[in-house]
Amino acid sequence: MDTTGFRAHVPVRASIEVSDIQGASLVLCCIKSNDTENAAAVMAPFVGPDAIVLSLQNGVDNAKRLHAQLLRTVYPAVVYVAAEMVGPGHLKHHGRGELVVGPSAMSTDMREDFASAGVPVHVSDNVVGELWAKLILNCAYNAISAITKLPYGLLFEKEGARDLMRLVVRECEAVARRDSITVPGDSWQGVERIAATMSGQFSSTAQDLMRGRRSEIDHLNGYIVRRGKSLAIDTPVNQTLYSIVKLLESAFALREHGH
Amino acid sequence: MDTTGFRAHVPVRASIEVSDIQGASLVLCCIKSNDTENAAAVMAPFVGPDAIVLSLQNGVDNAKRLHAQLLRTVYPAVVYVAAEMVGPGHLKHHGRGELVVGPSAMSTDMREDFASAGVPVHVSDNVVGELWAKLILNCAYNAISAITKLPYGLLFEKEGARDLMRLVVRECEAVARRDSITVPGDSWQGVERIAATMSGQFSSTAQDLMRGRRSEIDHLNGYIVRRGKSLAIDTPVNQTLYSIVKLLESAFALREHGH
C-alpha cells in the first residue's frame, strides 16, 4: 500500500465468500454502481438485523437501489479519495480520503474509529445534495479524463477542457435544480479544488477503460442524461460525453468483431 | 496505388518546388485547410493569369481564403473520395472519387478530361450548399471516428453513435439555415450513404490524430461552433466533439510535458 502518508504491507482479513459478512456490525458496500442490484441480492440473506449498511459508491441512487433489495435502511456515504490499483493487492493512494454521511448513519464511536484509522467522517444533513455535489464533479472529470487519457491537473490547465467542464457543470446544476436538490457549495470551486488536490489522478472511468472494463458512466453522465430527459432538461454536452464513453467501451469488441 | 478498380504503380510528374506551378493551366489546391493562407501566399507569384484555380479542400471558406491572397477567382470543388496514404507514395482508395463544381468552374473539355481519368465532375449552381452538405457529413463523422478510432460502418451500427450524429446534423442545419445556406438533399440520408459506401474508412481527422498531426477540426466542427456563435445558435454537441479533438491533438504534447 502506497499512501501519501506511508508505504507498507497492510495485512487484512479478506474473503470472497459473501456469507462471511454474517455477524458484521458494519457493512461498507464499495461495489461498482453497475453491480448494485446483483450484489444486494446475494448479500441480503447474510446481513444481520443490527448491521449498519453504508453505500460507499459513486452515483446518487445506490442507497435506494440497495434498499430495494435488502429491505432495510441503507445509508449513503460520499467518498472523496484518489486511489488506484497499480497491481494485484497493490493500492496507490493519491490524496484525500474522507467520508460524508448523514446524521444517523454512524454513531459517535464509529466515527471515532474511522478518524483513528485516518478516515475523517463529516456529518451532513443534506447527504443527497452532497452526493450530487460529487456526482457533478464526476460528470465534469470522469468522461473527459477517460476520453483524453489525461489526469485531472493537466486537463484543468487546458482552456478547452475547462470550458467543456463548465458546460457540464451547468447542465448538471439545471437538472439538480429541477429535481429540487440543493447542491451544497460552489460546484465550479469543487472542480478547481479537484485539479489542485488530485492533479495526478486519472478518473475511475479512465482506469476502467484502460483495463477494458465496463465503467460506471451509466450512473454518472448517463444518470444526468436520463434524469434530464424525465425532467425535460436538455443535457447535450453530458449526452455527447456519455455516448462517446459508451462507444469507447464497446470499441474494442467492435474492432475485434468487425475486422 | 490500390484503388477499388485496379492496383498499379502510377508514375507522376511531381515536384515540391512551388515555382513549378508556373505555366499550369489548372491548379488543384489540395492542401489542408489549416495551411490555406500560407500556401496561397507562396503560390501567388507563380499562378498564371489564365490558370484555373480549384480548391479541392474540406471546409466551406477555403476558396474565399485563397481568393484573399491570390486576388483572383478561385472555384470551390466538393470532393467525395475515401482514400488514405498507407505508406510513402502508397495511396489506398476505399471508394468513390467524384467532384462537384460550379457551372463556370470548368470547361466542358476539362470535365471530359476528368471523366476520362475516372473522376466524374458534377456541376451544381449551389456549390456553397454542396460544400455545406459535405461539411455536415464531416461534422457528423470526422470527430467521432477520430475519438473512438472506429471506421464509418462500425460507427453507424451503434445506436449511440447514430443518435450523436443526428444531434450534430441538427445543429449544423440550424446554423446553415440561419446563415441562409440551402443545403441540397437530405443530410441524414447522406450520413447513411457514407456508412454504406465508405464503411471501412477512418475519417481524415482520425488519420491525422493517429499520425500525431494537427487535424482540420478547426474547419469542421470548429467552424460550426464559431459560425454558430456569431449567429447566436447554440452548438453544444459540435463544441464538445471539437473540444475533445483539440484535447486529443494536444494530449501527446501535454503528457510529454507534464510527466
Short mmCIF file of C-alpha atoms in Angstrom, two decimals, chain B residues 100-196:
data_model
loop_
_atom_site.label_atom_id
_atom_site.label_comp_id
_atom_site.label_asym_id
_atom_site.label_seq_id
_atom_site.Cartn_x
_atom_site.Cartn_y
_atom_site.Cartn_z
CA VAL B 100 -18.92 18.84 -57.62
CA VAL B 101 -18.12 22.26 -59.11
CA GLY B 102 -20.00 25.41 -60.06
CA PRO B 103 -21.18 25.99 -63.65
CA SER B 104 -18.24 28.22 -64.56
CA ALA B 105 -15.51 26.36 -62.73
CA MET B 106 -14.57 24.06 -65.61
CA SER B 107 -14.97 23.99 -69.35
CA THR B 108 -16.76 21.04 -70.92
CA ASP B 109 -13.38 19.86 -72.29
CA MET B 110 -11.87 19.91 -68.84
CA ARG B 111 -14.78 17.97 -67.40
CA GLU B 112 -14.28 15.37 -70.11
CA ASP B 113 -10.60 15.11 -69.23
CA PHE B 114 -11.56 14.43 -65.62
CA ALA B 115 -14.21 11.92 -66.65
CA SER B 116 -11.75 10.03 -68.87
CA ALA B 117 -9.40 9.85 -65.88
CA GLY B 118 -12.21 8.21 -63.90
CA VAL B 119 -13.22 11.33 -61.98
CA PRO B 120 -16.84 12.26 -62.68
CA VAL B 121 -17.45 16.00 -62.36
CA HIS B 122 -20.94 17.14 -61.44
CA VAL B 123 -22.00 20.73 -62.00
CA SER B 124 -24.13 22.47 -59.41
CA ASP B 125 -25.45 26.00 -59.24
CA ASN B 126 -25.30 25.77 -55.45
CA VAL B 127 -21.69 24.80 -54.74
CA VAL B 128 -21.70 26.59 -51.40
CA GLY B 129 -24.70 24.48 -50.39
CA GLU B 130 -22.84 21.40 -51.66
CA LEU B 131 -19.78 22.37 -49.59
CA TRP B 132 -22.06 22.67 -46.58
CA ALA B 133 -23.62 19.27 -47.33
CA LYS B 134 -20.14 17.76 -47.17
CA LEU B 135 -19.23 19.87 -44.13
CA ILE B 136 -22.23 18.41 -42.33
CA LEU B 137 -21.14 14.86 -43.20
CA ASN B 138 -17.63 15.67 -41.99
CA CYS B 139 -19.03 17.13 -38.77
CA ALA B 140 -21.11 14.00 -38.24
CA TYR B 141 -18.29 11.51 -38.80
CA ASN B 142 -14.83 13.03 -38.52
CA ALA B 143 -14.56 13.82 -34.83
CA ILE B 144 -16.44 10.72 -33.65
CA SER B 145 -14.35 8.42 -35.85
CA ALA B 146 -11.18 10.13 -34.56
CA ILE B 147 -12.18 9.96 -30.89
CA THR B 148 -13.37 6.33 -30.96
CA LYS B 149 -10.84 5.14 -33.57
CA LEU B 150 -13.70 3.41 -35.39
CA PRO B 151 -14.43 3.35 -39.13
CA TYR B 152 -17.67 4.73 -40.52
CA GLY B 153 -19.51 1.42 -40.97
CA LEU B 154 -18.91 0.15 -37.43
CA LEU B 155 -19.77 3.58 -36.01
CA PHE B 156 -23.07 3.71 -37.82
CA GLU B 157 -24.05 0.28 -36.50
CA LYS B 158 -24.10 1.71 -32.95
CA GLU B 159 -27.31 3.41 -31.88
CA GLY B 160 -25.39 5.74 -29.55
CA ALA B 161 -23.23 6.97 -32.43
CA ARG B 162 -26.22 7.41 -34.72
CA ASP B 163 -28.06 9.45 -32.04
CA LEU B 164 -24.98 11.64 -31.59
CA MET B 165 -24.59 12.15 -35.34
CA ARG B 166 -28.26 13.08 -35.57
CA LEU B 167 -27.72 15.81 -32.95
CA VAL B 168 -24.63 17.04 -34.80
CA VAL B 169 -26.52 17.21 -38.10
CA ARG B 170 -29.40 19.07 -36.47
CA GLU B 171 -27.08 21.72 -35.01
CA CYS B 172 -25.28 22.15 -38.35
CA GLU B 173 -28.59 22.51 -40.17
CA ALA B 174 -29.70 25.18 -37.70
CA VAL B 175 -26.50 27.16 -38.33
CA ALA B 176 -26.81 26.73 -42.12
CA ARG B 177 -30.43 27.89 -42.04
CA ARG B 178 -29.59 31.00 -40.02
CA ASP B 179 -26.69 31.59 -42.44
CA SER B 180 -29.14 31.50 -45.38
CA ILE B 181 -27.47 28.41 -46.87
CA THR B 182 -29.67 25.99 -48.79
CA VAL B 183 -28.17 22.59 -48.12
CA PRO B 184 -29.12 20.31 -51.02
CA GLY B 185 -30.54 16.85 -50.36
CA ASP B 186 -31.27 15.22 -47.04
CA SER B 187 -28.23 15.39 -44.79
CA TRP B 188 -29.24 12.37 -42.76
CA GLN B 189 -29.59 10.27 -45.89
CA GLY B 190 -26.09 11.49 -46.75
CA VAL B 191 -24.87 10.18 -43.40
CA GLU B 192 -26.48 6.80 -44.12
CA ARG B 193 -24.93 6.70 -47.59
CA ILE B 194 -21.44 7.35 -46.18
CA ALA B 195 -21.81 4.37 -43.84
CA ALA B 196 -22.78 2.21 -46.81
#
